[in-house]
Short mmCIF file of C-alpha atoms in Angstrom, two decimals:
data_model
loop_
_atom_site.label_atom_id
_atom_site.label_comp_id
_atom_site.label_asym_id
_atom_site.label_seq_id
_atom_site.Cartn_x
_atom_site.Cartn_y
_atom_site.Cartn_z
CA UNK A 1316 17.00 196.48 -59.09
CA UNK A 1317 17.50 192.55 -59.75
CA UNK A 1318 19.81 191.20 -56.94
CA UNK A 1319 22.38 188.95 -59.03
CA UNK A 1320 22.92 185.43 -56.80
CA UNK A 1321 26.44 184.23 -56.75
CA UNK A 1322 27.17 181.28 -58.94
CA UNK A 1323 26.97 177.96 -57.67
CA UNK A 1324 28.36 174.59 -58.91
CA UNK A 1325 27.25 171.48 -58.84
CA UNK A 1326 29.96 170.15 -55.93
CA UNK A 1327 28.54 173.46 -53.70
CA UNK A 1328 25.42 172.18 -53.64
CA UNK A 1329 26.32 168.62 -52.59
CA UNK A 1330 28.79 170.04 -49.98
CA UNK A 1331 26.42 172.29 -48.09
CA UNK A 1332 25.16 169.98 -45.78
CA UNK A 1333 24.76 166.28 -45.24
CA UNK A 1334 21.31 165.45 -46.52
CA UNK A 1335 19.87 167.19 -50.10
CA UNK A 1336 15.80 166.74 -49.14
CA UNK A 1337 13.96 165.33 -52.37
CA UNK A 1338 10.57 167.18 -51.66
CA UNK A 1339 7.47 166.26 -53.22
CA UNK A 1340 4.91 169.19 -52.89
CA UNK A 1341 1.13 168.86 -53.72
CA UNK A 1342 0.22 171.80 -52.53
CA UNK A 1343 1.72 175.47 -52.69
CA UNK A 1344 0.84 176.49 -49.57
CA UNK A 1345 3.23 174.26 -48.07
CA UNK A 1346 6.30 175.43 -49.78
CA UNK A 1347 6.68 178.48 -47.76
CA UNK A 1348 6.70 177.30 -44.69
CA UNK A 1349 8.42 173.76 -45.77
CA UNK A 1350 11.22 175.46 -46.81
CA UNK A 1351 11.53 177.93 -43.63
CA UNK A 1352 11.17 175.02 -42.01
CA UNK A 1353 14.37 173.21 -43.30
CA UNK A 1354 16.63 176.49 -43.55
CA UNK A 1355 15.78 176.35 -39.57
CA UNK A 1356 17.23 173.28 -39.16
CA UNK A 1357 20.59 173.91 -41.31
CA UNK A 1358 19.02 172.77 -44.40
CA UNK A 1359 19.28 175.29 -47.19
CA UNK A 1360 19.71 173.01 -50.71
CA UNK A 1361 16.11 172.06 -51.37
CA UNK A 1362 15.16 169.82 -54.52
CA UNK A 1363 11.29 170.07 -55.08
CA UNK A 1364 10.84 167.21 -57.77
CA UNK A 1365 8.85 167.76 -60.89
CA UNK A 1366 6.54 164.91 -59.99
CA UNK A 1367 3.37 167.08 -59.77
CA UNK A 1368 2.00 169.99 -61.24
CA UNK A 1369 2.02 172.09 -58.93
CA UNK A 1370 6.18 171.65 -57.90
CA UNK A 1371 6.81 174.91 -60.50
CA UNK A 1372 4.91 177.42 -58.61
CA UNK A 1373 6.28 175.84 -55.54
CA UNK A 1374 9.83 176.59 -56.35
CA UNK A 1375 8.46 179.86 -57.87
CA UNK A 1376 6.95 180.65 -54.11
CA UNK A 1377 10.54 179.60 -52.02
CA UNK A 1378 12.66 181.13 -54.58
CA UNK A 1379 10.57 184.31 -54.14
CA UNK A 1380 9.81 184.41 -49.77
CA UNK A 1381 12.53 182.46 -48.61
CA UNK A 1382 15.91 184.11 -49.37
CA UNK A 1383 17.96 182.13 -47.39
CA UNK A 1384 16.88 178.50 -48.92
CA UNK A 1385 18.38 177.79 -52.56
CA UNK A 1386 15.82 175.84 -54.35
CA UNK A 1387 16.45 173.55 -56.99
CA UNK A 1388 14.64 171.42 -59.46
CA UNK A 1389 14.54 167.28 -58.98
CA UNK A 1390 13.04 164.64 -61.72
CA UNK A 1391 14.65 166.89 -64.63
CA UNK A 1392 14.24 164.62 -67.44
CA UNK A 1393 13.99 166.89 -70.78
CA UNK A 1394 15.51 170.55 -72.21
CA UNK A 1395 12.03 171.77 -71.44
CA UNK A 1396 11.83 170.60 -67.81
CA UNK A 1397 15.22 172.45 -67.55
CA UNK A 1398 14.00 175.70 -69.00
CA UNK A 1399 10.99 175.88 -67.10
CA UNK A 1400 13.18 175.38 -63.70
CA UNK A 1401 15.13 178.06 -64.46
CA UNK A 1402 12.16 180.39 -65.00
CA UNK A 1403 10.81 179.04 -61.83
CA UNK A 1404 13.43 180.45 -60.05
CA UNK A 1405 15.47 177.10 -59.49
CA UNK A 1406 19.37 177.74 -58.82
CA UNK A 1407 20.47 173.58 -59.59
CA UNK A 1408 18.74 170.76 -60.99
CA UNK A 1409 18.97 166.79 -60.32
CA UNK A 1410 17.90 164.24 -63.08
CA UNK A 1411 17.15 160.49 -62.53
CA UNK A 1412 19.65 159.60 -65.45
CA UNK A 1413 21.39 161.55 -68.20
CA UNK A 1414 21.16 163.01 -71.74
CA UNK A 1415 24.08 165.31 -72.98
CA UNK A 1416 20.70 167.19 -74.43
CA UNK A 1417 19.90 167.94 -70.86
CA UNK A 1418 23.08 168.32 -69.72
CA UNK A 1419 23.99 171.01 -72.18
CA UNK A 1420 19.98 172.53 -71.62
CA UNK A 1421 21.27 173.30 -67.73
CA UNK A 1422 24.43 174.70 -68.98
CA UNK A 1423 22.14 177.32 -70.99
CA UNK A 1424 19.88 177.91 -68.68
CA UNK A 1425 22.83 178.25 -65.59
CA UNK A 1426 21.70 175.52 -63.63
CA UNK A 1427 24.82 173.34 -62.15
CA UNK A 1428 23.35 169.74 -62.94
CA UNK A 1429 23.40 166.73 -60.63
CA UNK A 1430 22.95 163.88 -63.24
CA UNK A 1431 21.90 160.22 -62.01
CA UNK A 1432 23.94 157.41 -63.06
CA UNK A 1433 23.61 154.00 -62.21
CA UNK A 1434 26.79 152.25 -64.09
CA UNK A 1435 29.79 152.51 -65.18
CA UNK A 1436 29.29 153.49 -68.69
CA UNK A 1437 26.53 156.06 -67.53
CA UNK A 1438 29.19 157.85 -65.70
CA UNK A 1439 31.93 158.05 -68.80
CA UNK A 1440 28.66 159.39 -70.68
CA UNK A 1441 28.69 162.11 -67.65
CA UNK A 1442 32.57 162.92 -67.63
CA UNK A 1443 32.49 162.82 -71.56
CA UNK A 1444 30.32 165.77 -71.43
CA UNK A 1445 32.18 167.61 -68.23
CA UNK A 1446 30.11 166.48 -65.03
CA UNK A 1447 32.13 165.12 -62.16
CA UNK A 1448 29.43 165.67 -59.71
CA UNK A 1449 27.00 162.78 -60.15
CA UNK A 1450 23.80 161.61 -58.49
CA UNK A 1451 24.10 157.63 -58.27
CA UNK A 1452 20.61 156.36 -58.38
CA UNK A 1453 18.86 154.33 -57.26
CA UNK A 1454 21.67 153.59 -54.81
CA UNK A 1455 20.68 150.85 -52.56
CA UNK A 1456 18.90 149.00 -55.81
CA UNK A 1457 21.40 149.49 -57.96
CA UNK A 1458 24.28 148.19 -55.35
CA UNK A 1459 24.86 150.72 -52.54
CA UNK A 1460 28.04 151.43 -50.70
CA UNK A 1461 29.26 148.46 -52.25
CA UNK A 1462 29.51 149.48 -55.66
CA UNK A 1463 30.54 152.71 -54.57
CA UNK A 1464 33.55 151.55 -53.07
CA UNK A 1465 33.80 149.41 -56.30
CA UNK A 1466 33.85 153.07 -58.13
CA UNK A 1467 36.55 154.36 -56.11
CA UNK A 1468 39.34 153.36 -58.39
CA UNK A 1469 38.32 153.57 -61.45
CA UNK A 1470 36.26 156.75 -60.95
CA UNK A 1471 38.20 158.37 -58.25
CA UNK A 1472 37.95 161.81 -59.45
CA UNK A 1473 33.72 161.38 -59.55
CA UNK A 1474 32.34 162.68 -56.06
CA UNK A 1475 28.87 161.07 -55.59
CA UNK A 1476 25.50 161.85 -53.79
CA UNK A 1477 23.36 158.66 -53.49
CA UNK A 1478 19.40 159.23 -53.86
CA UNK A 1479 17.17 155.95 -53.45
CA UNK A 1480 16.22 153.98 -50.60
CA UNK A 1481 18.38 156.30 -48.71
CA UNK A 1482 16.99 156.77 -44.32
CA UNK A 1483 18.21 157.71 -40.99
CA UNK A 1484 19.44 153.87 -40.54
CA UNK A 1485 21.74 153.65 -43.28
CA UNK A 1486 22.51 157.60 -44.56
CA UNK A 1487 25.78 157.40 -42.34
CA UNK A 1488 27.28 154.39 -43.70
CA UNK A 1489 27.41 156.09 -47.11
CA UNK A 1490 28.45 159.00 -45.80
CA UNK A 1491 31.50 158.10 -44.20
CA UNK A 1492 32.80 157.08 -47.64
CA UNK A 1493 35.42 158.65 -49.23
CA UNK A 1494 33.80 159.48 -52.57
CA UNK A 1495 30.33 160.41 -51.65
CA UNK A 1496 29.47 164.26 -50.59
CA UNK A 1497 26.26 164.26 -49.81
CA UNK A 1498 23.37 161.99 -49.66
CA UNK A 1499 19.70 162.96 -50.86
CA UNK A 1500 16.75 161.68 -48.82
CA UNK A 1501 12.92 162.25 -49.00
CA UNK A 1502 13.03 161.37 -44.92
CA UNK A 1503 12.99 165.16 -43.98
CA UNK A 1504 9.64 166.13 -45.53
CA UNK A 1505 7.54 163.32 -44.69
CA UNK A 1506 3.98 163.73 -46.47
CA UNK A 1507 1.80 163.58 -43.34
CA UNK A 1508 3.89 166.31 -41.66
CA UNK A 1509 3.37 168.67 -44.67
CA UNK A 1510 -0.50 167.76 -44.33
CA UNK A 1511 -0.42 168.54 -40.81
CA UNK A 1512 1.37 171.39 -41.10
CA UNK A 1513 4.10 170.02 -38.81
CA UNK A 1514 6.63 172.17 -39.26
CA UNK A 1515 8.74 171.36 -35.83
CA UNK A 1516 8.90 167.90 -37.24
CA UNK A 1517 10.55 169.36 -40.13
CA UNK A 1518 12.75 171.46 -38.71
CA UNK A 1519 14.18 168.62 -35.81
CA UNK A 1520 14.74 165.84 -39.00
CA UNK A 1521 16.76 168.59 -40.94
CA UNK A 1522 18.61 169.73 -37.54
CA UNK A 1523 19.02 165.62 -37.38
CA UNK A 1524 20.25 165.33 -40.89
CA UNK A 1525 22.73 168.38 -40.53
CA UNK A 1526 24.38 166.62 -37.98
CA UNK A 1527 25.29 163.22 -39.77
CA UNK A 1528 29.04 163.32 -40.31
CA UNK A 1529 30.70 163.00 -43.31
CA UNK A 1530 34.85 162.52 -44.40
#
């Protein structure tokens, strides 16, 4: 018998811990153990980006031997990316901007959607079509916590999770503002501890990142 998983939304995801990891996997035989690696260390909300051809059967392999981790799908550009998530087993996808064509593809296929935005029209475009849960990206390029504190008033009803040139030294001054959930971060799965298969690294920068306070 199927197990049904409970619904998420998009502001669950943000609000489940700190730090949303933006994985890049090259090889499947790191997924398993990546992702066991991260639920050890409080991390459960995993994006695996479609940035190589292998990141499909990657979130096919988590979604299938690691119940406790809820993978999702990153670099969602197009309906077909979105469709092929789902099928992959993903549970949320994040784009790098936004189309209401992929925007309504997540809605079809389930998958709460965190879409990027970078301005202010790009995130009427978002509300027009009913998201309120927005990836602002790149942050630090495109203005930081400054023009997230510039957003606060006009878009106070937006909650935000900057991605881009997000680290350690600076993850806690954008958490600690009002209007930002979550932050995402490519920090916890560096690419020379997946080669070395060093999962304790893995597991201390999530237990690291699941510590950061947020309002």
């Amino acid at each position: 018998m199927a197990v049904t998983q409970p619904t998420l939304t998009a502001l669950d995801v943000m609000r489940d811990a700190p730090v949303i990891p933006v994985i890049v996997l090259h090889d499947v035989r790191h997924a398993v153990p990546m992702a066991r690696a991260l639920v050890a260390g409080g991390i459960r909300m995993l994006e695996v980006t479609l940035r190589t051809p292998q990141a499909l059967e990657c979130m096919r392999a988590i979604a299938a031997e690691v119940p406790d981790a809820v993978v999702g799908a990153g670099t969602v550009r197009t309906s077909a990316d979105a469709v092929a998530a789902a099928r992959a087993g993903a549970r949320f996808a994040v784009s790098p901007g936004f189309t209401p064509a992929v925007g309504r593809a997540c809605r079809d296929a389930g998958l709460p959607l965190l879409p990027g935005v970078a301005t202010g029209s790009e995130i009427m475009t978002a509300q027009e079509e009913g998201f309120f849960a927005l990836k602002f990206f790149p942050a630090v390029q495109a203005g930081g916590t400054a023009m997230l504190k510039a957003w606060q008033g006009p878009f106070g009803d937006v909650a935000f999770c900057p991605t881009g040139g997000i680290q350690p030294g600076n993850a806690a001054e954008f958490l600690a503002l009002k209007n930002v959930a979550c932050v995402g971060g490519s920090w916890l799965v560096p690419a020379d501890a997946l080669e070395q298969g060093d999962w304790s690294r893995i597991t201390r920068l999530a237990r690291e990142a699941s510590a950061l306070q947020r309002v």
